[in-house]
mmCIF file of C-alpha atoms in Angstrom:
data_model
loop_
_atom_site.group_PDB
_atom_site.id
_atom_site.type_symbol
_atom_site.label_atom_id
_atom_site.label_comp_id
_atom_site.label_asym_id
_atom_site.label_seq_id
_atom_site.Cartn_x
_atom_site.Cartn_y
_atom_site.Cartn_z
ATOM 1 C CA MET D 226 26.391 14.297 -5.746
ATOM 2 C CA LEU D 227 26.026 17.796 -4.497
ATOM 3 C CA VAL D 228 28.479 20.383 -5.701
ATOM 4 C CA PRO D 229 28.740 24.203 -5.367
ATOM 5 C CA PRO D 230 28.609 26.265 -8.564
ATOM 6 C CA GLU D 231 32.319 27.142 -8.245
ATOM 7 C CA ALA D 232 33.304 23.455 -8.223
ATOM 8 C CA THR D 233 35.387 22.361 -11.203
ATOM 9 C CA ILE D 234 34.317 19.856 -13.704
ATOM 10 C CA ARG D 235 36.966 17.460 -12.344
ATOM 11 C CA GLN D 236 35.304 17.732 -8.863
ATOM 12 C CA ALA D 237 31.794 17.224 -10.413
ATOM 13 C CA LEU D 238 33.037 14.052 -12.162
ATOM 14 C CA ALA D 239 34.421 12.755 -8.937
ATOM 15 C CA ALA D 240 31.031 13.407 -7.224
ATOM 16 C CA ILE D 241 29.156 11.641 -9.932
ATOM 17 C CA ASN D 242 31.440 8.659 -9.937
ATOM 18 C CA ALA D 243 31.414 8.552 -6.082
ATOM 19 C CA ALA D 244 27.543 8.452 -5.955
ATOM 20 C CA ARG D 245 27.164 6.406 -9.072
ATOM 21 C CA SER D 246 24.279 8.822 -9.892
ATOM 22 C CA GLN D 247 25.292 9.928 -13.426
ATOM 23 C CA LEU D 248 24.125 13.386 -12.218
ATOM 24 C CA ALA D 249 25.535 16.170 -10.117
ATOM 25 C CA LEU D 250 23.383 18.597 -8.423
ATOM 26 C CA VAL D 251 24.617 22.111 -8.247
ATOM 27 C CA VAL D 252 23.444 23.791 -5.050
ATOM 28 C CA ASP D 253 24.018 26.987 -3.087
ATOM 29 C CA ALA D 254 25.019 27.139 0.555
ATOM 30 C CA GLU D 255 21.370 26.346 1.646
ATOM 31 C CA ARG D 256 21.146 23.344 -0.589
ATOM 32 C CA ARG D 257 18.835 25.150 -2.990
ATOM 33 C CA LEU D 258 19.136 23.797 -6.427
ATOM 34 C CA LEU D 259 20.739 25.936 -8.972
ATOM 35 C CA GLY D 260 21.021 23.408 -11.748
ATOM 36 C CA THR D 261 22.152 19.841 -12.767
ATOM 37 C CA LEU D 262 25.258 18.568 -14.500
ATOM 38 C CA SER D 263 25.095 15.106 -16.209
ATOM 39 C CA ASP D 264 27.951 13.011 -17.681
ATOM 40 C CA GLY D 265 26.538 14.063 -20.951
ATOM 41 C CA ASP D 266 26.785 17.693 -20.130
ATOM 42 C CA ILE D 267 30.379 17.180 -19.124
ATOM 43 C CA ARG D 268 31.186 15.469 -22.348
ATOM 44 C CA ARG D 269 29.614 18.343 -24.456
ATOM 45 C CA ALA D 270 31.571 20.850 -22.333
ATOM 46 C CA LEU D 271 34.942 19.099 -22.911
ATOM 47 C CA LEU D 272 34.211 18.735 -26.633
ATOM 48 C CA GLY D 273 33.886 22.499 -26.615
ATOM 49 C CA ASP D 274 36.444 24.756 -25.032
ATOM 50 C CA ALA D 275 36.139 23.726 -21.425
ATOM 51 C CA THR D 276 38.778 22.073 -19.259
ATOM 52 C CA LEU D 277 38.596 19.852 -16.342
ATOM 53 C CA ASP D 278 39.511 22.801 -14.081
ATOM 54 C CA ASP D 279 36.763 25.103 -15.276
ATOM 55 C CA ALA D 280 33.897 25.854 -12.982
ATOM 56 C CA VAL D 281 30.664 23.873 -13.573
ATOM 57 C CA ALA D 282 28.280 26.776 -13.477
ATOM 58 C CA PRO D 283 28.553 27.814 -17.140
ATOM 59 C CA TRP D 284 27.937 24.252 -18.205
ATOM 60 C CA MET D 285 25.144 23.143 -16.003
ATOM 61 C CA ASN D 286 21.455 22.932 -16.864
ATOM 62 C CA SER D 287 19.953 25.757 -15.044
ATOM 63 C CA ARG D 288 16.420 24.892 -15.850
ATOM 64 C CA PRO D 289 16.234 21.142 -14.903
ATOM 65 C CA LYS D 290 13.091 19.118 -14.585
ATOM 66 C CA VAL D 291 12.336 18.546 -10.862
ATOM 67 C CA ALA D 292 9.796 16.881 -8.640
ATOM 68 C CA HIS D 293 8.698 17.906 -5.133
ATOM 69 C CA ASP D 294 8.567 15.851 -1.977
ATOM 70 C CA GLY D 295 4.738 16.008 -1.907
ATOM 71 C CA ASN D 296 4.531 14.281 -5.425
ATOM 72 C CA ARG D 297 3.148 10.685 -5.620
ATOM 73 C CA PRO D 298 5.713 8.052 -6.693
ATOM 74 C CA GLU D 299 3.582 7.250 -9.707
ATOM 75 C CA ASP D 300 3.723 10.812 -10.858
ATOM 76 C CA ILE D 301 7.534 11.014 -10.363
ATOM 77 C CA LEU D 302 7.810 7.823 -12.494
ATOM 78 C CA ALA D 303 5.581 9.248 -15.112
ATOM 79 C CA MET D 304 7.503 12.516 -15.307
ATOM 80 C CA MET D 305 10.803 10.691 -15.840
ATOM 81 C CA ARG D 306 9.244 8.365 -18.568
ATOM 82 C CA VAL D 307 7.724 11.295 -20.447
ATOM 83 C CA HIS D 308 10.877 13.292 -20.464
ATOM 84 C CA GLY D 309 13.191 10.371 -21.161
ATOM 85 C CA MET D 310 15.013 10.835 -17.768
ATOM 86 C CA HIS D 311 16.549 8.278 -15.533
ATOM 87 C CA ARG D 312 16.958 10.484 -12.500
ATOM 88 C CA LEU D 313 15.003 13.366 -11.126
ATOM 89 C CA PRO D 314 15.922 15.818 -8.287
ATOM 90 C CA ILE D 315 13.456 15.961 -5.377
ATOM 91 C CA LEU D 316 12.914 19.380 -3.836
ATOM 92 C CA ASP D 317 10.997 20.696 -0.808
ATOM 93 C CA ALA D 318 8.893 23.781 -0.816
ATOM 94 C CA SER D 319 12.018 26.130 -0.482
ATOM 95 C CA SER D 320 13.693 24.507 -3.580
ATOM 96 C CA ARG D 321 16.157 22.750 -1.290
ATOM 97 C CA VAL D 322 17.371 19.267 -2.515
ATOM 98 C CA VAL D 323 16.002 16.447 -0.424
ATOM 99 C CA GLY D 324 16.621 13.487 -2.656
ATOM 100 C CA LEU D 325 17.304 12.118 -6.096
ATOM 101 C CA SER D 326 14.803 9.717 -7.500
ATOM 102 C CA SER D 327 15.855 6.989 -10.096
ATOM 103 C CA VAL D 328 13.903 4.823 -12.343
ATOM 104 C CA ASP D 329 15.653 2.024 -10.650
ATOM 105 C CA ASP D 330 13.927 2.952 -7.472
ATOM 106 C CA PHE D 331 10.614 1.881 -8.981
ATOM 107 C CA LEU D 332 11.924 -1.003 -10.922
ATOM 108 C CA GLN D 333 13.525 -2.513 -7.684
ATOM 109 C CA SER D 334 10.246 -2.197 -5.714
ATOM 110 C CA PRO D 335 8.871 -5.521 -4.633
ATOM 111 C CA GLU D 336 7.214 -7.116 -7.645
ATOM 112 C CA ARG D 337 3.670 -8.415 -6.961
ATOM 113 C CA GLN D 338 2.654 -11.736 -8.394
ATOM 114 C CA SER D 339 -1.056 -10.793 -8.655
ATOM 115 C CA PRO D 340 -2.089 -9.746 -12.238
ATOM 116 C CA VAL D 341 -4.229 -6.769 -12.650
ATOM 117 C CA VAL D 342 -7.260 -6.565 -14.933
ATOM 118 C CA ILE D 343 -8.494 -2.956 -15.885
ATOM 119 C CA MET D 344 -11.900 -2.808 -17.263
ATOM 120 C CA ALA D 345 -11.580 -0.278 -20.100
ATOM 121 C CA GLY D 346 -14.278 -1.469 -22.494
ATOM 122 C CA GLY D 347 -17.120 0.967 -21.543
ATOM 123 C CA LEU D 348 -18.825 3.392 -23.740
ATOM 124 C CA GLY D 349 -18.701 6.425 -21.537
ATOM 125 C CA SER D 350 -21.956 7.527 -22.829
ATOM 126 C CA ARG D 351 -22.588 10.028 -20.033
ATOM 127 C CA LEU D 352 -19.736 12.105 -21.362
ATOM 128 C CA ASN D 353 -21.344 12.587 -24.708
ATOM 129 C CA GLU D 354 -19.154 14.238 -27.242
ATOM 130 C CA LEU D 355 -15.967 13.808 -25.235
ATOM 131 C CA THR D 356 -15.955 10.105 -25.977
ATOM 132 C CA ARG D 357 -17.035 10.014 -29.684
ATOM 133 C CA ASP D 358 -13.570 9.400 -31.018
ATOM 134 C CA ARG D 359 -11.938 7.667 -27.929
ATOM 135 C CA PRO D 360 -12.948 5.556 -25.037
ATOM 136 C CA LYS D 361 -13.366 7.274 -21.647
ATOM 137 C CA PRO D 362 -10.166 5.946 -20.163
ATOM 138 C CA MET D 363 -8.210 7.618 -22.828
ATOM 139 C CA LEU D 364 -9.518 11.112 -21.907
ATOM 140 C CA PRO D 365 -6.806 13.465 -20.734
ATOM 141 C CA VAL D 366 -6.313 14.523 -17.136
ATOM 142 C CA GLY D 367 -3.126 16.456 -16.161
ATOM 143 C CA GLY D 368 -1.833 16.000 -19.779
ATOM 144 C CA ARG D 369 -2.129 12.351 -20.215
ATOM 145 C CA PRO D 370 -4.762 9.633 -20.440
ATOM 146 C CA ILE D 371 -6.680 8.567 -17.358
ATOM 147 C CA LEU D 372 -5.658 4.993 -18.116
ATOM 148 C CA GLU D 373 -1.948 5.902 -18.363
ATOM 149 C CA THR D 374 -2.127 7.362 -14.790
ATOM 150 C CA ILE D 375 -3.855 4.172 -13.492
ATOM 151 C CA ILE D 376 -1.185 1.899 -15.193
ATOM 152 C CA ASP D 377 1.633 4.045 -13.727
ATOM 153 C CA ARG D 378 0.106 3.738 -10.285
ATOM 154 C CA PHE D 379 -0.053 -0.029 -10.455
ATOM 155 C CA VAL D 380 3.594 -0.231 -11.869
ATOM 156 C CA ALA D 381 4.859 2.041 -9.122
ATOM 157 C CA GLN D 382 3.294 -0.344 -6.584
ATOM 158 C CA GLY D 383 4.955 -3.326 -8.046
ATOM 159 C CA PHE D 384 2.036 -4.651 -10.310
ATOM 160 C CA ARG D 385 3.489 -5.317 -13.719
ATOM 161 C CA ASP D 386 1.428 -8.163 -15.121
ATOM 162 C CA ILE D 387 -1.524 -6.121 -16.569
ATOM 163 C CA TRP D 388 -4.588 -7.152 -18.664
ATOM 164 C CA LEU D 389 -6.742 -4.411 -20.345
ATOM 165 C CA ALA D 390 -10.346 -5.415 -21.120
ATOM 166 C CA VAL D 391 -11.199 -3.561 -24.272
ATOM 167 C CA ASN D 392 -14.333 -3.065 -26.472
ATOM 168 C CA TYR D 393 -15.333 0.403 -27.534
ATOM 169 C CA ARG D 394 -12.668 2.107 -29.629
ATOM 170 C CA ALA D 395 -10.310 -0.595 -28.622
ATOM 171 C CA GLU D 396 -7.673 0.354 -31.221
ATOM 172 C CA VAL D 397 -7.039 3.738 -29.405
ATOM 173 C CA ILE D 398 -6.089 1.878 -26.256
ATOM 174 C CA VAL D 399 -4.012 -0.782 -27.997
ATOM 175 C CA ASN D 400 -2.132 1.669 -30.245
ATOM 176 C CA HIS D 401 -1.226 3.761 -27.271
ATOM 177 C CA PHE D 402 0.048 1.092 -24.813
ATOM 178 C CA GLY D 403 1.175 -1.699 -27.071
ATOM 179 C CA ASP D 404 2.874 -4.497 -25.166
ATOM 180 C CA GLY D 405 3.426 -2.145 -22.226
ATOM 181 C CA VAL D 406 7.323 -2.334 -22.295
ATOM 182 C CA ALA D 407 7.403 1.534 -22.540
ATOM 183 C CA PHE D 408 5.246 1.756 -19.449
ATOM 184 C CA GLY D 409 7.367 -0.613 -17.277
ATOM 185 C CA ALA D 410 4.590 -3.485 -17.605
ATOM 186 C CA ARG D 411 3.666 -6.453 -19.562
ATOM 187 C CA ILE D 412 0.309 -5.503 -21.080
ATOM 188 C CA ARG D 413 -2.075 -8.031 -22.690
ATOM 189 C CA TYR D 414 -5.605 -7.532 -23.904
ATOM 190 C CA LEU D 415 -8.968 -9.084 -23.135
ATOM 191 C CA ARG D 416 -10.900 -8.233 -26.237
ATOM 192 C CA GLU D 417 -14.756 -8.164 -25.790
ATOM 193 C CA GLU D 418 -16.482 -9.023 -29.001
ATOM 194 C CA LYS D 419 -19.640 -7.495 -27.251
ATOM 195 C CA ARG D 420 -20.213 -5.678 -24.034
ATOM 196 C CA LEU D 421 -19.693 -7.942 -21.215
ATOM 197 C CA GLY D 422 -20.371 -5.667 -18.209
ATOM 198 C CA THR D 423 -18.131 -4.908 -15.279
ATOM 199 C CA ALA D 424 -17.160 -8.480 -14.807
ATOM 200 C CA GLY D 425 -17.813 -10.513 -17.863
ATOM 201 C CA ALA D 426 -14.464 -10.053 -19.433
ATOM 202 C CA LEU D 427 -12.932 -12.026 -16.583
ATOM 203 C CA SER D 428 -14.172 -15.063 -18.438
ATOM 204 C CA LEU D 429 -11.521 -14.298 -21.078
ATOM 205 C CA LEU D 430 -8.638 -14.759 -18.656
ATOM 206 C CA PRO D 431 -6.495 -17.871 -18.683
ATOM 207 C CA ARG D 432 -7.928 -20.685 -16.513
ATOM 208 C CA ASP D 433 -4.553 -21.520 -14.874
ATOM 209 C CA LEU D 434 -4.230 -18.396 -12.730
ATOM 210 C CA ALA D 435 -2.151 -19.092 -9.689
ATOM 211 C CA HIS D 436 -2.569 -15.783 -7.642
ATOM 212 C CA PRO D 437 -5.378 -13.538 -6.520
ATOM 213 C CA VAL D 438 -6.391 -11.006 -9.296
ATOM 214 C CA VAL D 439 -6.757 -7.327 -8.803
ATOM 215 C CA VAL D 440 -9.634 -5.847 -10.835
ATOM 216 C CA SER D 441 -10.100 -2.056 -11.360
ATOM 217 C CA ASN D 442 -12.460 0.103 -13.175
ATOM 218 C CA ALA D 443 -10.667 2.326 -15.679
ATOM 219 C CA ASP D 444 -12.177 5.674 -14.761
ATOM 220 C CA LEU D 445 -10.880 5.922 -11.271
ATOM 221 C CA LEU D 446 -8.341 8.396 -10.067
ATOM 222 C CA THR D 447 -7.129 7.319 -6.610
ATOM 223 C CA SER D 448 -4.203 7.147 -4.290
ATOM 224 C CA LEU D 449 -5.248 3.659 -3.036
ATOM 225 C CA ASP D 450 -2.433 1.372 -1.959
ATOM 226 C CA CYS D 451 -3.338 -1.721 -3.981
ATOM 227 C CA GLY D 452 -0.606 -3.705 -2.389
ATOM 228 C CA ALA D 453 -2.190 -3.180 0.981
ATOM 229 C CA LEU D 454 -5.555 -4.209 -0.537
ATOM 230 C CA VAL D 455 -4.052 -7.524 -1.635
ATOM 231 C CA ASP D 456 -2.412 -8.058 1.699
ATOM 232 C CA ALA D 457 -5.780 -7.481 3.508
ATOM 233 C CA HIS D 458 -7.466 -9.910 1.170
ATOM 234 C CA CYS D 459 -4.962 -12.642 1.826
ATOM 235 C CA ALA D 460 -4.900 -12.107 5.555
ATOM 236 C CA ALA D 461 -8.754 -12.392 5.651
ATOM 237 C CA ARG D 462 -8.535 -15.552 3.554
ATOM 238 C CA ALA D 463 -11.302 -14.122 1.477
ATOM 239 C CA GLU D 464 -12.707 -15.303 -1.843
ATOM 240 C CA ALA D 465 -13.277 -11.734 -2.826
ATOM 241 C CA THR D 466 -12.382 -8.363 -1.392
ATOM 242 C CA MET D 467 -13.921 -5.122 -2.429
ATOM 243 C CA ALA D 468 -12.321 -1.582 -1.619
ATOM 244 C CA VAL D 469 -14.938 0.583 0.064
ATOM 245 C CA ARG D 470 -14.819 4.187 1.334
ATOM 246 C CA GLU D 471 -16.985 6.312 3.612
ATOM 247 C CA GLN D 472 -19.262 8.649 1.931
ATOM 248 C CA GLU D 473 -21.384 11.321 3.554
ATOM 249 C CA HIS D 474 -24.993 10.962 2.426
ATOM 250 C CA ALA D 475 -27.317 13.865 2.956
ATOM 251 C CA ILE D 476 -31.002 13.062 3.352
ATOM 252 C CA PRO D 477 -33.027 16.031 2.015
ATOM 253 C CA PHE D 478 -36.023 15.490 4.177
ATOM 254 C CA GLY D 479 -36.816 15.359 7.909
ATOM 255 C CA VAL D 480 -36.363 11.814 9.187
ATOM 256 C CA VAL D 481 -39.087 10.469 11.604
ATOM 257 C CA THR D 482 -38.407 7.808 14.157
ATOM 258 C CA GLU D 483 -41.519 6.187 15.503
ATOM 259 C CA SER D 484 -42.719 3.286 17.683
ATOM 260 C CA GLU D 485 -46.169 1.944 17.223
ATOM 261 C CA GLY D 486 -47.339 5.140 15.598
ATOM 262 C CA ARG D 487 -45.900 7.351 18.219
ATOM 263 C CA VAL D 488 -43.398 9.891 17.005
ATOM 264 C CA LEU D 489 -40.258 9.562 19.116
ATOM 265 C CA ARG D 490 -37.951 11.915 17.229
ATOM 266 C CA ILE D 491 -37.748 14.162 14.122
ATOM 267 C CA GLU D 492 -34.309 14.824 12.723
ATOM 268 C CA GLU D 493 -34.182 17.546 10.178
ATOM 269 C CA LYS D 494 -32.178 16.726 6.907
ATOM 270 C CA PRO D 495 -29.503 14.461 8.600
ATOM 271 C CA SER D 496 -26.336 13.251 7.206
ATOM 272 C CA GLN D 497 -25.252 9.651 7.313
ATOM 273 C CA GLN D 498 -21.972 8.035 6.848
ATOM 274 C CA ILE D 499 -22.368 5.141 4.485
ATOM 275 C CA LEU D 500 -19.877 2.715 2.740
ATOM 276 C CA VAL D 501 -19.703 2.956 -1.076
ATOM 277 C CA ASN D 502 -18.113 0.536 -3.517
ATOM 278 C CA ALA D 503 -14.770 2.059 -4.521
ATOM 279 C CA GLY D 504 -14.493 0.046 -7.783
ATOM 280 C CA VAL D 505 -11.406 -1.947 -7.061
ATOM 281 C CA TYR D 506 -11.483 -5.706 -6.119
ATOM 282 C CA VAL D 507 -9.304 -8.675 -5.422
ATOM 283 C CA LEU D 508 -10.670 -12.018 -6.571
ATOM 284 C CA GLU D 509 -9.407 -15.619 -6.119
ATOM 285 C CA PRO D 510 -9.066 -17.635 -9.268
ATOM 286 C CA SER D 511 -11.892 -19.796 -7.933
ATOM 287 C CA ALA D 512 -14.121 -16.807 -7.802
ATOM 288 C CA ILE D 513 -13.307 -15.842 -11.394
ATOM 289 C CA ARG D 514 -14.156 -19.319 -12.579
ATOM 290 C CA LEU D 515 -17.815 -18.563 -11.603
ATOM 291 C CA VAL D 516 -18.092 -15.868 -14.315
ATOM 292 C CA PRO D 517 -20.104 -17.279 -17.250
ATOM 293 C CA ASP D 518 -18.674 -17.161 -20.764
ATOM 294 C CA ASP D 519 -19.785 -14.760 -23.332
ATOM 295 C CA THR D 520 -22.399 -13.224 -21.008
ATOM 296 C CA TYR D 521 -23.141 -9.694 -19.826
ATOM 297 C CA TYR D 522 -22.226 -9.893 -16.121
ATOM 298 C CA ASP D 523 -21.551 -7.248 -13.549
ATOM 299 C CA MET D 524 -19.396 -7.420 -10.521
ATOM 300 C CA PRO D 525 -22.302 -7.134 -7.981
ATOM 301 C CA GLN D 526 -23.719 -10.376 -9.652
ATOM 302 C CA LEU D 527 -20.525 -12.097 -8.994
ATOM 303 C CA LEU D 528 -20.212 -10.851 -5.321
ATOM 304 C CA ASP D 529 -23.873 -11.794 -4.718
ATOM 305 C CA GLU D 530 -23.278 -15.296 -6.077
ATOM 306 C CA LEU D 531 -20.336 -15.732 -3.736
ATOM 307 C CA ILE D 532 -22.358 -14.616 -0.728
ATOM 308 C CA ARG D 533 -25.124 -16.954 -1.829
ATOM 309 C CA ARG D 534 -22.583 -19.873 -1.777
ATOM 310 C CA GLU D 535 -21.359 -18.685 1.679
ATOM 311 C CA ARG D 536 -17.968 -17.774 0.407
ATOM 312 C CA THR D 537 -16.065 -15.136 2.308
ATOM 313 C CA VAL D 538 -16.581 -11.655 0.675
ATOM 314 C CA PHE D 539 -14.455 -9.054 2.554
ATOM 315 C CA CYS D 540 -14.431 -5.259 2.433
ATOM 316 C CA HIS D 541 -11.385 -3.161 2.878
ATOM 317 C CA ARG D 542 -11.772 0.477 3.906
ATOM 318 C CA ILE D 543 -9.634 3.003 2.040
ATOM 319 C CA ASP D 544 -8.674 6.728 2.605
ATOM 320 C CA GLY D 545 -7.033 9.327 0.517
ATOM 321 C CA TYR D 546 -7.953 10.714 -2.899
ATOM 322 C CA TRP D 547 -10.578 8.938 -4.849
ATOM 323 C CA LEU D 548 -12.667 10.154 -7.881
ATOM 324 C CA ASP D 549 -14.899 8.151 -10.099
ATOM 325 C CA ILE D 550 -15.219 9.922 -13.484
ATOM 326 C CA GLY D 551 -18.752 9.060 -14.407
ATOM 327 C CA ARG D 552 -20.122 12.463 -15.469
ATOM 328 C CA ARG D 553 -19.049 15.585 -17.177
ATOM 329 C CA ALA D 554 -18.876 17.411 -13.781
ATOM 330 C CA ASP D 555 -16.606 14.611 -12.430
ATOM 331 C CA TYR D 556 -14.250 15.020 -15.441
ATOM 332 C CA GLU D 557 -14.095 18.818 -14.859
ATOM 333 C CA ARG D 558 -13.363 18.289 -11.222
ATOM 334 C CA ALA D 559 -10.529 15.784 -12.124
ATOM 335 C CA GLN D 560 -8.989 18.508 -14.261
ATOM 336 C CA ASN D 561 -9.087 20.931 -11.381
ATOM 337 C CA GLU D 562 -8.028 18.529 -8.700
ATOM 338 C CA PHE D 563 -5.988 15.597 -9.858
ATOM 339 C CA GLY D 564 -4.293 17.309 -12.895
ATOM 340 C CA THR D 565 -2.631 19.860 -10.609
ATOM 341 C CA GLN D 566 -1.421 17.451 -7.902
#
């Protein structure tokens, strides 16, 4: 699929047919991308005054859309979908071609049987005027809604059965995503007639679930491998698994260690590594059946109930990028960090 700029249209057609790629990449001697030539470009050239023996350079697209080898798979998929492309050249930092990504690469990823529930019904009240006309998950980051990035991440990892729990400004979400076909997913909706907390909407799911369910907050931007999370849950034979991450917690005072009133040690403003809830869970259907109907119910209540019943609640440590957009400062940070990745 790689051809030099002096190659003929006939040679480019042969390269396209041999690679079954529908796209020839025009490169220099160092494999730096100069342009692309699709079968559509070739048809337009031949309908003009070109012949099969003309060089490809005058007919190539010299400003093609590209991705880079550091881009996340879900971002590459999103770029192809936004621009209506089926294939996208992948370049290294020196603009050398290192691959050609195809929509089929994502559609052929192993499909996960676990459905996903994304809790998108919150008010986002801490973001004030930003959420007056739209729910927080529909705020743009990197040129598209937060929720769209989350859904693309799940689709790229093989999760295509997605439920969106909606309440505040639900029509904004429903009108954008519809049935999910345009996003490579099957999207259905859990409509909260009143606010049901971070777990209450799970009572609206069908009762005949056959696989563990992934539950995610709708204001998280993360590189979490949710497939690995499900695998860890199943390996632990847990009733519920929560993703957790290490967070450094600075204590703004001197910490005193004592024994029977005798001071043993004073540590000035120490930092501690603590585990915090990352907002993504895997739940067995039997755990979901414990969620009461039509009741405001938060996820910690469900986990506490499982622990009280001596069911296995497992935690799975995660690394990588993670940002919870709860405050205005978090949203501004997302624009600076995630939007440019």
